[in-house]
Amino acid sequence: MAKKIINPIKSLKATKFFELIKERTERFNKSSKEPIPHEYQVNALARRLHPDKQFVKISKIVENSPDCKTYTLIPDTEKGTNELAYFSSGQYVTVFLEIEGLKITRPYSLSSAPYQSLGGEKGFYEITIKAAPDGLVSNYILENWKENQQIKISAPEGHFDYVYLRDAPTVVGIAGGSGITPFLSYAKSIVNGDENFNLILLYGSRDSSSILFQKELKELENKSNKIKVVHVLSGENTEVSNENEESVPLQFEKGFINAELIKKYAPQSPYSIFLCGPQAMYNFVDKEIEKLGLEKKFVRHEMFGEIHNAKNQEGYPGCQSDEVTITVTICDQTYTVKGNANDTILQILEKGGIAVPNRCRSGECGWCHSLLKSGKVFIPARMDYRRKADIKFNFIHPCSTFALSDIELDIPPAK
C-alpha cells in the first residue's frame, strides 16, 4: 500500500501565528527605546582592515641596485587616508596606474612588517620593485616615481601568510631575486615576536652583487635563533661580502636550489616550503620539491606572477589565428576589441581600453571572475585556481586565460 503524502503547508494552523504576533509585540514594547547605532563597531573595523582603496604618498626611495628600488609609502591625509590597513606578513598590495591612457594594475609584496603599518600617520608600507625584461609597469615606476608622489593602492590581500593550524613549525623559504620581499617581512615579524615559527631561508641570486637586503637579512638573523639565511649563488662570483665584521660570516652555496640542497638544511621533523620568485625558478624548483614527497598542504606558493606568451605555456594547443576578437558585456554595455592571441584575455582588454577588475593577475584572487558565454580558451594548469562550480558553469579568470578563438564574455564593472 502506497504511503500517504502529507502536505506540510496544509497542516499549518493560522491561529498559531496570531500567538506569535502577540509575543513579538510584547518583546518590542519591552525593548530599549534608544535609536539603532548609526554605525556598528564591527563594520567600522571591517572598513579599517579592508578599505576599497588607500591613498598614499612616497616618503622615501632607496636604490637597492641599479635596477631595483624600495619605496616607502605613508598615508596621504590630504586625500582622506589617515591610517594604513593592517596586514599579515606575506601579503601584497595592488598599485593602480595609468600609463599613456592605459589603466593598469600590478601587485607587489610588502617587505615591511605589519607592526610598521601602525601608528596612524606615522605608519608605513614598503614595496620593492625590480626591473623586468620588457616590463612596462616596473620600468615605468623605476623611471617615474618620485618622493612625495601620490599613489593609489588596494588594501593588503593574498594568502601567502603563515597559518600555524596548517603550516609546519619550520618553514623552508625559497626565494629568488625580488621574491625575497615577503620573507623579509616574515623575518621582521619573527624578531618582533608577531610570528612564531622557524625560518630557514634559501635565497637564490646570480652573484653577490645581485643579493638584495644582504645587510638587513644578516642583522635579522643575528637577532633571532629562529632565522637562518643561506645564499645560493648560480653565477661565477660566489664570494659574499661580510659588511658587518662583528656578525657571523654569511653562509652560501653554489649552484641552484634543488632537492638535495633543501634536504641538507631542512629539519628531520615536518616542515613547510614557501616559494616566492620568478617563474623560471618555480618551473625548476617545483620539480625538485616533488622528489621530497611532502604533503600538498606543506608546499605554498606566492602568486606565480603575470603570464605572457601563450605559445610558451605547457599544454598550449595552439590558436586558430594570431588575432582574436573579444566581445565584452559590462552592465548591459557591449564592447568589442581585437588583440594578439599570445596575450592573456586581461592584457588584450586593457590594451583595448577596457577596465577589468583585477588584483593578483595570477588567477588566484578571483577579482576578474567572468562568465565565458562563447568561444574556446586555454588556462595553464598551474594558473587554474577556479572553484569546481566555476568550471561547471563556465566562469574564467581573464588574467590567467588565453583565447583560442573569438570569444564572448560577461564581466563585472571595475570599481
C-alpha positions as a LaTeX table, in Angstrom:
\begin{tabular}{lrrr}
\hline
Residue & $x$ (\AA) & $y$ (\AA) & $z$ (\AA) \\
\hline
Met1 & 0.00 & 0.00 & 0.00 \\
Ala2 & 1.38 & 3.40 & $-1.04$ \\
Lys3 & 2.32 & 5.75 & 1.79 \\
Lys4 & 0.07 & 8.80 & 2.03 \\
Ile5 & 1.92 & 12.04 & 1.32 \\
Ile6 & 1.13 & 14.82 & 3.80 \\
Asn7 & 1.30 & 18.41 & 2.55 \\
Pro8 & 3.09 & 20.34 & 5.34 \\
Ile9 & 1.62 & 23.67 & 4.17 \\
Lys10 & $-1.96$ & 22.43 & 4.58 \\
Ser11 & $-1.16$ & 21.10 & 8.05 \\
Leu12 & $-0.29$ & 24.57 & 9.35 \\
Lys13 & $-2.87$ & 26.34 & 11.51 \\
Ala14 & $-3.21$ & 30.09 & 11.05 \\
Thr15 & $-4.30$ & 30.64 & 14.65 \\
Lys16 & $-0.82$ & 29.69 & 15.92 \\
Phe17 & 0.67 & 32.66 & 14.07 \\
Phe18 & $-1.59$ & 35.07 & 15.95 \\
Glu19 & 0.06 & 33.89 & 19.16 \\
Leu20 & 3.48 & 34.72 & 17.66 \\
Ile21 & 2.36 & 38.23 & 16.79 \\
Lys22 & 1.27 & 38.85 & 20.37 \\
Glu23 & 4.54 & 37.50 & 21.81 \\
Arg24 & 6.68 & 39.58 & 19.42 \\
Thr25 & 4.68 & 42.74 & 20.09 \\
Glu26 & 5.35 & 42.36 & 23.82 \\
Arg27 & 9.07 & 41.93 & 23.18 \\
Phe28 & 9.17 & 45.06 & 21.01 \\
Asn29 & 7.38 & 47.08 & 23.69 \\
Lys30 & 9.90 & 45.97 & 26.36 \\
Ser31 & 12.95 & 46.70 & 24.21 \\
Ser32 & 15.18 & 49.75 & 24.53 \\
Lys33 & 13.93 & 52.99 & 23.02 \\
Glu34 & 17.44 & 54.10 & 22.12 \\
Pro35 & 17.96 & 54.58 & 18.36 \\
Ile36 & 19.92 & 51.96 & 16.44 \\
Pro37 & 23.61 & 52.94 & 16.20 \\
His38 & 24.49 & 54.78 & 13.02 \\
Glu39 & 27.50 & 52.54 & 12.66 \\
Tyr40 & 28.36 & 49.28 & 14.39 \\
Gln41 & 31.92 & 48.87 & 15.65 \\
Val42 & 32.42 & 45.65 & 13.69 \\
Asn43 & 31.54 & 47.46 & 10.44 \\
Ala44 & 33.92 & 50.30 & 11.23 \\
Leu45 & 36.68 & 47.79 & 11.98 \\
Ala46 & 35.99 & 45.95 & 8.73 \\
Arg47 & 36.41 & 49.18 & 6.75 \\
Arg48 & 39.68 & 49.93 & 8.52 \\
Leu49 & 41.07 & 46.47 & 7.76 \\
His50 & 39.63 & 46.16 & 4.25 \\
Pro51 & 39.24 & 49.59 & 2.65 \\
Asp52 & 38.19 & 49.71 & $-1.00$ \\
Lys53 & 41.32 & 51.74 & $-1.74$ \\
Gln54 & 44.10 & 53.58 & 0.06 \\
Phe55 & 45.76 & 56.84 & $-0.93$ \\
Val56 & 49.46 & 57.04 & $-0.08$ \\
Lys57 & 52.49 & 59.20 & $-0.74$ \\
Ile58 & 56.09 & 58.16 & $-1.37$ \\
Ser59 & 58.13 & 59.36 & 1.60 \\
Lys60 & 61.44 & 57.71 & 0.73 \\
Ile61 & 63.11 & 55.88 & $-2.15$ \\
Val62 & 66.13 & 53.60 & $-1.61$ \\
Glu63 & 68.12 & 52.28 & $-4.56$ \\
Asn64 & 68.96 & 48.67 & $-3.77$ \\
Ser65 & 70.76 & 48.13 & $-7.07$ \\
Pro66 & 70.84 & 49.85 & $-10.47$ \\
Asp67 & 67.61 & 48.07 & $-11.47$ \\
Cys68 & 65.82 & 47.79 & $-8.12$ \\
Lys69 & 64.34 & 50.31 & $-5.66$ \\
Thr70 & 62.42 & 50.19 & $-2.39$ \\
Tyr71 & 59.58 & 52.68 & $-1.91$ \\
Thr72 & 58.27 & 53.74 & 1.49 \\
Leu73 & 54.57 & 54.62 & 1.38 \\
Ile74 & 52.80 & 56.70 & 4.03 \\
Pro75 & 49.13 & 57.73 & 4.41 \\
Asp76 & 48.04 & 60.61 & 2.18 \\
Thr77 & 45.91 & 62.52 & 4.68 \\
Glu78 & 45.09 & 65.17 & 2.09 \\
Lys79 & 43.11 & 62.55 & 0.19 \\
Gly80 & 41.40 & 61.06 & 3.22 \\
Thr81 & 43.66 & 58.14 & 4.19 \\
Asn82 & 44.60 & 58.77 & 7.82 \\
Glu83 & 45.98 & 55.31 & 8.57 \\
Leu84 & 47.13 & 52.26 & 6.65 \\
Ala85 & 45.25 & 48.98 & 6.80 \\
Tyr86 & 46.89 & 46.29 & 8.92 \\
Phe87 & 48.16 & 43.16 & 7.15 \\
Ser88 & 49.84 & 39.79 & 7.64 \\
Ser89 & 53.41 & 39.11 & 6.57 \\
Gly90 & 53.33 & 37.55 & 3.11 \\
Gln91 & 50.51 & 39.73 & 1.77 \\
Tyr92 & 50.66 & 42.22 & $-1.10$ \\
Val93 & 49.06 & 45.47 & $-2.22$ \\
Thr94 & 47.88 & 46.27 & $-5.72$ \\
Val95 & 49.06 & 49.51 & $-7.30$ \\
Phe96 & 46.68 & 51.34 & $-9.65$ \\
Leu97 & 48.36 & 53.19 & $-12.51$ \\
Glu98 & 47.54 & 54.95 & $-15.75$ \\
Ile99 & 50.30 & 54.75 & $-18.35$ \\
Glu100 & 49.74 & 56.56 & $-21.64$ \\
Gly101 & 45.99 & 56.30 & $-21.22$ \\
Leu102 & 46.03 & 52.62 & $-20.20$ \\
Lys103 & 44.60 & 51.83 & $-16.75$ \\
Ile104 & 46.83 & 49.09 & $-15.34$ \\
Thr105 & 47.31 & 47.34 & $-12.01$ \\
Arg106 & 50.25 & 45.45 & $-10.53$ \\
Pro107 & 50.56 & 43.55 & $-7.22$ \\
Tyr108 & 53.69 & 43.98 & $-5.09$ \\
Ser109 & 54.54 & 42.07 & $-1.91$ \\
Leu110 & 55.03 & 44.10 & 1.26 \\
Ser111 & 58.61 & 43.92 & 2.53 \\
Ser112 & 57.82 & 45.89 & 5.71 \\
Ala113 & 56.43 & 44.19 & 8.81 \\
Pro114 & 52.79 & 44.51 & 9.91 \\
Tyr115 & 53.66 & 46.41 & 13.10 \\
Gln116 & 55.32 & 49.11 & 10.98 \\
Ser117 & 51.97 & 49.96 & 9.41 \\
Leu118 & 50.54 & 51.02 & 12.78 \\
Gly119 & 50.64 & 54.49 & 14.27 \\
Gly120 & 48.23 & 56.40 & 12.05 \\
Glu121 & 50.14 & 58.99 & 10.02 \\
Lys122 & 53.45 & 57.50 & 11.23 \\
Gly123 & 52.69 & 54.05 & 9.84 \\
Phe124 & 54.22 & 52.96 & 6.56 \\
Tyr125 & 54.41 & 50.22 & 3.94 \\
Glu126 & 57.48 & 49.25 & 1.94 \\
Ile127 & 57.43 & 47.65 & $-1.50$ \\
Thr128 & 60.46 & 46.70 & $-3.59$ \\
Ile129 & 60.30 & 46.84 & $-7.37$ \\
Lys130 & 62.87 & 45.28 & $-9.67$ \\
Ala131 & 63.06 & 45.90 & $-13.40$ \\
Ala132 & 61.74 & 43.07 & $-15.55$ \\
Pro133 & 62.85 & 42.42 & $-19.14$ \\
Asp134 & 60.42 & 44.41 & $-21.32$ \\
Gly135 & 58.41 & 45.13 & $-18.17$ \\
Leu136 & 56.05 & 48.01 & $-18.95$ \\
Val137 & 54.99 & 48.76 & $-15.38$ \\
Ser138 & 58.19 & 48.03 & $-13.45$ \\
Asn139 & 60.29 & 50.13 & $-15.82$ \\
Tyr140 & 57.73 & 52.94 & $-15.75$ \\
Ile141 & 57.73 & 53.01 & $-11.94$ \\
Leu142 & 61.51 & 52.92 & $-11.63$ \\
Glu143 & 61.86 & 55.80 & $-14.09$ \\
Asn144 & 58.97 & 57.98 & $-12.98$ \\
Trp145 & 58.11 & 57.58 & $-9.30$ \\
Lys146 & 59.50 & 60.40 & $-7.15$ \\
Glu147 & 59.35 & 61.34 & $-3.47$ \\
Asn148 & 56.04 & 62.96 & $-2.38$ \\
Gln149 & 54.28 & 61.44 & $-5.38$ \\
Gln150 & 50.67 & 60.44 & $-4.70$ \\
Ile151 & 49.75 & 56.79 & $-5.36$ \\
Lys152 & 46.52 & 54.80 & $-5.13$ \\
Ile153 & 46.75 & 51.24 & $-3.82$ \\
Ser154 & 44.42 & 48.47 & $-2.64$ \\
Ala155 & 44.05 & 47.05 & 0.83 \\
Pro156 & 46.53 & 44.25 & 1.69 \\
Glu157 & 45.50 & 40.96 & 0.10 \\
Gly158 & 46.80 & 37.48 & $-0.64$ \\
His159 & 47.08 & 34.07 & 1.02 \\
Phe160 & 50.86 & 33.67 & 1.37 \\
Asp161 & 50.71 & 34.22 & 5.13 \\
Tyr162 & 51.79 & 31.72 & 7.77 \\
Val163 & 48.91 & 29.83 & 9.44 \\
Tyr164 & 50.00 & 27.67 & 12.39 \\
Leu165 & 46.99 & 25.36 & 12.10 \\
Arg166 & 48.04 & 24.40 & 8.57 \\
Asp167 & 51.77 & 25.08 & 8.23 \\
Ala168 & 54.62 & 23.24 & 9.97 \\
Pro169 & 56.62 & 24.79 & 12.85 \\
Thr170 & 59.59 & 25.20 & 10.47 \\
Val171 & 59.36 & 26.92 & 7.10 \\
Val172 & 61.99 & 26.44 & 4.42 \\
Gly173 & 61.68 & 29.63 & 2.44 \\
Ile174 & 62.88 & 29.55 & $-1.16$ \\
Ala175 & 63.34 & 32.97 & $-2.72$ \\
Gly176 & 64.76 & 34.31 & $-5.93$ \\
Gly177 & 65.51 & 37.94 & $-6.84$ \\
Ser178 & 62.86 & 40.36 & $-5.57$ \\
Gly179 & 60.91 & 37.33 & $-4.29$ \\
Ile180 & 62.84 & 37.93 & $-1.07$ \\
Thr181 & 60.40 & 40.69 & $-0.03$ \\
Pro182 & 57.72 & 38.63 & 1.80 \\
Phe183 & 60.45 & 36.69 & 3.62 \\
Leu184 & 61.98 & 39.96 & 4.77 \\
Ser185 & 58.59 & 40.80 & 6.26 \\
Tyr186 & 58.41 & 37.34 & 7.90 \\
Ala187 & 61.85 & 37.78 & 9.43 \\
Lys188 & 60.98 & 41.20 & 10.86 \\
Ser189 & 57.80 & 39.78 & 12.37 \\
Ile190 & 59.69 & 36.85 & 13.92 \\
Val191 & 62.19 & 39.21 & 15.53 \\
Asn192 & 59.34 & 41.42 & 16.78 \\
Gly193 & 57.53 & 38.40 & 18.26 \\
Asp194 & 54.48 & 38.69 & 15.98 \\
Glu195 & 55.25 & 35.38 & 14.21 \\
Asn196 & 56.35 & 32.20 & 15.93 \\
Phe197 & 57.99 & 29.73 & 13.54 \\
Asn198 & 61.49 & 28.78 & 12.45 \\
Leu199 & 62.55 & 30.26 & 9.10 \\
Ile200 & 65.31 & 28.62 & 7.06 \\
Leu201 & 65.76 & 30.86 & 4.04 \\
Leu202 & 67.44 & 29.65 & 0.86 \\
Tyr203 & 67.91 & 32.78 & $-1.21$ \\
Gly204 & 68.95 & 32.31 & $-4.82$ \\
Ser205 & 70.86 & 35.06 & $-6.63$ \\
Arg206 & 73.03 & 35.24 & $-9.69$ \\
Asp207 & 76.08 & 36.56 & $-7.81$ \\
Ser208 & 76.96 & 38.56 & $-4.70$ \\
Ser209 & 76.25 & 41.90 & $-6.39$ \\
Ser210 & 72.63 & 40.93 & $-7.08$ \\
Ile211 & 71.75 & 39.97 & $-3.48$ \\
Leu212 & 69.01 & 42.25 & $-2.16$ \\
Phe213 & 68.78 & 43.24 & 1.52 \\
Gln214 & 72.01 & 41.41 & 2.36 \\
Lys215 & 72.77 & 43.59 & 5.38 \\
Glu216 & 69.17 & 43.64 & 6.65 \\
Leu217 & 68.84 & 39.86 & 6.44 \\
Lys218 & 72.12 & 39.37 & 8.26 \\
Glu219 & 71.07 & 41.70 & 11.08 \\
Leu220 & 67.73 & 39.95 & 11.47 \\
Glu221 & 69.45 & 36.56 & 11.52 \\
Asn222 & 71.76 & 37.74 & 14.29 \\
Lys223 & 68.78 & 38.93 & 16.36 \\
Ser224 & 66.89 & 35.63 & 16.40 \\
Asn225 & 67.87 & 31.97 & 16.62 \\
Lys226 & 64.69 & 31.19 & 14.70 \\
Ile227 & 66.14 & 32.64 & 11.47 \\
Lys228 & 68.80 & 31.08 & 9.27 \\
Val229 & 69.78 & 32.59 & 5.89 \\
Val230 & 71.69 & 30.68 & 3.21 \\
His231 & 72.63 & 32.44 & $-0.02$ \\
Val232 & 72.66 & 30.25 & $-3.13$ \\
Leu233 & 74.68 & 31.75 & $-5.98$ \\
Ser234 & 74.36 & 30.42 & $-9.52$ \\
Gly235 & 76.95 & 32.65 & $-11.21$ \\
Glu236 & 80.72 & 32.66 & $-11.16$ \\
Asn237 & 81.16 & 35.25 & $-8.41$ \\
Thr238 & 80.41 & 33.28 & $-5.25$ \\
Glu239 & 82.29 & 35.50 & $-2.82$ \\
Val240 & 79.75 & 37.04 & $-0.45$ \\
Ser241 & 81.00 & 40.16 & 1.29 \\
Asn242 & 80.54 & 40.44 & 5.02 \\
Glu243 & 79.51 & 44.06 & 5.58 \\
Asn244 & 79.45 & 43.80 & 9.36 \\
Glu245 & 82.64 & 42.30 & 10.76 \\
Glu246 & 81.04 & 41.67 & 14.14 \\
Ser247 & 78.35 & 39.41 & 12.68 \\
Val248 & 78.54 & 35.73 & 11.91 \\
Pro249 & 80.01 & 35.11 & 8.41 \\
Leu250 & 77.33 & 34.62 & 5.77 \\
Gln251 & 76.57 & 31.11 & 4.62 \\
Phe252 & 76.38 & 30.44 & 0.90 \\
Glu253 & 76.10 & 27.58 & $-1.54$ \\
Lys254 & 76.97 & 27.47 & $-5.21$ \\
Gly255 & 74.54 & 26.28 & $-7.87$ \\
Phe256 & 70.76 & 26.06 & $-7.84$ \\
Ile257 & 68.18 & 25.32 & $-5.16$ \\
Asn258 & 67.38 & 21.64 & $-5.69$ \\
Ala259 & 66.02 & 18.72 & $-3.66$ \\
Glu260 & 69.47 & 17.82 & $-2.33$ \\
Leu261 & 70.10 & 21.34 & $-1.05$ \\
Ile262 & 66.67 & 21.54 & 0.58 \\
Lys263 & 67.26 & 18.24 & 2.40 \\
Lys264 & 70.66 & 19.48 & 3.57 \\
Tyr265 & 69.14 & 22.37 & 5.53 \\
Ala266 & 65.62 & 21.13 & 6.28 \\
Pro267 & 64.97 & 19.53 & 9.70 \\
Gln268 & 64.06 & 15.88 & 10.22 \\
Ser269 & 60.74 & 16.98 & 11.71 \\
Pro270 & 57.85 & 18.11 & 9.45 \\
Tyr271 & 58.47 & 21.34 & 7.59 \\
Ser272 & 56.69 & 23.56 & 5.09 \\
Ile273 & 58.16 & 25.04 & 1.93 \\
Phe274 & 57.24 & 28.58 & 0.92 \\
Leu275 & 58.29 & 29.78 & $-2.56$ \\
Cys276 & 58.45 & 33.27 & $-3.99$ \\
Gly277 & 60.44 & 34.29 & $-7.04$ \\
Pro278 & 60.50 & 34.43 & $-10.84$ \\
Gln279 & 58.53 & 31.97 & $-12.93$ \\
Ala280 & 61.69 & 30.24 & $-14.15$ \\
Met281 & 62.54 & 29.40 & $-10.53$ \\
Tyr282 & 59.07 & 27.95 & $-9.96$ \\
Asn283 & 59.34 & 25.78 & $-13.04$ \\
Phe284 & 62.63 & 24.30 & $-11.81$ \\
Val285 & 62.11 & 24.12 & $-8.05$ \\
Asp286 & 58.60 & 22.64 & $-8.24$ \\
Lys287 & 60.01 & 19.56 & $-9.97$ \\
Glu288 & 62.71 & 19.28 & $-7.30$ \\
Ile289 & 60.15 & 19.54 & $-4.48$ \\
Glu290 & 58.20 & 16.62 & $-5.95$ \\
Lys291 & 61.21 & 14.43 & $-5.13$ \\
Leu292 & 60.80 & 15.22 & $-1.42$ \\
Gly293 & 57.36 & 13.61 & $-1.13$ \\
Leu294 & 55.85 & 16.34 & 1.04 \\
Glu295 & 52.14 & 16.60 & 1.70 \\
Lys296 & 50.50 & 19.08 & $-0.64$ \\
Lys297 & 49.47 & 21.39 & 2.21 \\
Phe298 & 53.13 & 21.86 & 3.18 \\
Val299 & 54.08 & 23.43 & $-0.18$ \\
Arg300 & 52.96 & 27.04 & $-0.52$ \\
His301 & 53.45 & 29.39 & $-3.47$ \\
Glu302 & 53.25 & 33.12 & $-3.66$ \\
Met303 & 51.45 & 34.34 & $-6.77$ \\
Phe304 & 53.03 & 32.91 & $-9.91$ \\
Gly305 & 53.05 & 36.37 & $-11.49$ \\
Glu306 & 51.56 & 37.68 & $-14.68$ \\
Ile307 & 51.98 & 35.24 & $-17.56$ \\
His308 & 52.94 & 36.16 & $-21.10$ \\
Asn309 & 53.37 & 34.34 & $-24.39$ \\
Ala310 & 50.73 & 31.64 & $-24.70$ \\
Lys311 & 52.90 & 29.62 & $-27.07$ \\
Asn312 & 55.45 & 29.02 & $-24.30$ \\
Gln313 & 52.90 & 27.59 & $-21.86$ \\
Glu314 & 52.93 & 23.87 & $-21.19$ \\
Gly315 & 49.95 & 22.15 & $-22.81$ \\
Tyr316 & 49.06 & 25.06 & $-25.10$ \\
Pro317 & 47.08 & 23.58 & $-28.02$ \\
Gly318 & 47.51 & 26.50 & $-30.41$ \\
Cys319 & 45.08 & 29.18 & $-31.55$ \\
Gln320 & 43.04 & 29.30 & $-34.73$ \\
Ser321 & 44.53 & 32.71 & $-35.58$ \\
Asp322 & 47.21 & 35.11 & $-34.35$ \\
Glu323 & 44.48 & 37.69 & $-33.77$ \\
Val324 & 41.31 & 37.17 & $-31.73$ \\
Thr325 & 38.18 & 39.25 & $-31.26$ \\
Ile326 & 36.75 & 39.62 & $-27.77$ \\
Thr327 & 33.19 & 40.82 & $-27.25$ \\
Val328 & 32.57 & 42.02 & $-23.70$ \\
Thr329 & 29.35 & 42.88 & $-21.90$ \\
Ile330 & 29.65 & 45.09 & $-18.80$ \\
Cys331 & 26.37 & 46.18 & $-17.17$ \\
Asp332 & 24.38 & 45.90 & $-20.41$ \\
Gln333 & 27.04 & 47.79 & $-22.38$ \\
Thr334 & 28.81 & 45.81 & $-25.11$ \\
Tyr335 & 32.35 & 46.43 & $-26.36$ \\
Thr336 & 34.48 & 44.68 & $-28.98$ \\
Val337 & 38.28 & 44.62 & $-29.10$ \\
Lys338 & 40.87 & 42.77 & $-31.15$ \\
Gly339 & 44.19 & 41.57 & $-29.82$ \\
Asn340 & 47.17 & 39.25 & $-30.07$ \\
Ala341 & 46.29 & 35.66 & $-29.16$ \\
Asn342 & 49.67 & 35.42 & $-27.40$ \\
Asp343 & 48.41 & 37.82 & $-24.70$ \\
Thr344 & 46.05 & 36.88 & $-21.89$ \\
Ile345 & 42.44 & 37.99 & $-22.19$ \\
Leu346 & 43.03 & 40.61 & $-19.49$ \\
Gln347 & 46.03 & 42.05 & $-21.33$ \\
Ile348 & 44.03 & 42.28 & $-24.58$ \\
Leu349 & 41.15 & 44.05 & $-22.83$ \\
Glu350 & 43.45 & 46.53 & $-21.07$ \\
Lys351 & 45.25 & 47.35 & $-24.31$ \\
Gly352 & 41.83 & 47.92 & $-25.85$ \\
Gly353 & 41.00 & 50.47 & $-23.17$ \\
Ile354 & 38.55 & 48.29 & $-21.22$ \\
Ala355 & 38.96 & 48.38 & $-17.44$ \\
Val356 & 38.59 & 44.97 & $-15.80$ \\
Pro357 & 38.52 & 44.41 & $-12.01$ \\
Asn358 & 41.70 & 42.62 & $-11.01$ \\
Arg359 & 44.31 & 42.37 & $-8.26$ \\
Cys360 & 46.75 & 39.43 & $-8.31$ \\
Arg361 & 46.93 & 38.95 & $-12.12$ \\
Ser362 & 47.79 & 35.31 & $-11.39$ \\
Gly363 & 44.38 & 33.60 & $-11.42$ \\
Glu364 & 44.25 & 33.35 & $-7.63$ \\
Cys365 & 42.25 & 36.20 & $-6.10$ \\
Gly366 & 39.12 & 35.94 & $-8.26$ \\
Trp367 & 38.60 & 39.68 & $-8.77$ \\
Cys368 & 38.37 & 39.28 & $-12.56$ \\
His369 & 35.92 & 36.35 & $-12.28$ \\
Ser370 & 33.94 & 36.43 & $-15.58$ \\
Leu371 & 31.40 & 34.34 & $-17.49$ \\
Leu372 & 32.59 & 32.81 & $-20.77$ \\
Lys373 & 29.48 & 32.92 & $-22.94$ \\
Ser374 & 31.04 & 31.51 & $-26.13$ \\
Gly375 & 34.39 & 30.55 & $-27.64$ \\
Lys376 & 37.35 & 28.40 & $-26.65$ \\
Val377 & 40.06 & 29.26 & $-24.13$ \\
Phe378 & 43.22 & 27.79 & $-22.61$ \\
Ile379 & 44.19 & 28.01 & $-18.94$ \\
Pro380 & 47.66 & 26.75 & $-17.90$ \\
Ala381 & 47.16 & 24.05 & $-15.26$ \\
Arg382 & 49.35 & 25.77 & $-12.67$ \\
Met383 & 47.33 & 29.00 & $-13.05$ \\
Asp384 & 43.86 & 27.48 & $-12.75$ \\
Tyr385 & 42.55 & 28.39 & $-9.29$ \\
Arg386 & 38.88 & 28.21 & $-10.21$ \\
Arg387 & 36.35 & 26.51 & $-7.97$ \\
Lys388 & 34.54 & 23.41 & $-9.22$ \\
Ala389 & 31.36 & 25.44 & $-9.61$ \\
Asp390 & 33.21 & 27.95 & $-11.81$ \\
Ile391 & 34.39 & 25.17 & $-14.10$ \\
Lys392 & 30.91 & 23.64 & $-14.25$ \\
Phe393 & 29.18 & 26.92 & $-15.12$ \\
Asn394 & 31.90 & 28.22 & $-17.47$ \\
Phe395 & 33.45 & 31.02 & $-15.44$ \\
Ile396 & 37.09 & 32.02 & $-16.03$ \\
His397 & 39.75 & 34.38 & $-14.69$ \\
Pro398 & 40.81 & 36.53 & $-17.69$ \\
Cys399 & 44.19 & 37.33 & $-16.09$ \\
Ser400 & 45.33 & 33.71 & $-16.45$ \\
Thr401 & 43.38 & 32.69 & $-19.56$ \\
Phe402 & 44.26 & 32.78 & $-23.27$ \\
Ala403 & 41.68 & 32.93 & $-26.06$ \\
Leu404 & 41.89 & 30.10 & $-28.62$ \\
Ser405 & 39.18 & 31.62 & $-30.82$ \\
Asp406 & 36.93 & 34.66 & $-30.92$ \\
Ile407 & 35.15 & 34.76 & $-27.56$ \\
Glu408 & 32.29 & 36.48 & $-25.79$ \\
Leu409 & 32.49 & 37.45 & $-22.10$ \\
Asp410 & 30.29 & 38.91 & $-19.39$ \\
Ile411 & 32.48 & 40.66 & $-16.81$ \\
Pro412 & 31.70 & 42.78 & $-13.73$ \\
Pro413 & 32.44 & 46.52 & $-13.78$ \\
Ala414 & 35.78 & 47.75 & $-12.45$ \\
Lys415 & 35.48 & 49.75 & $-9.22$ \\
\hline
\end{tabular}
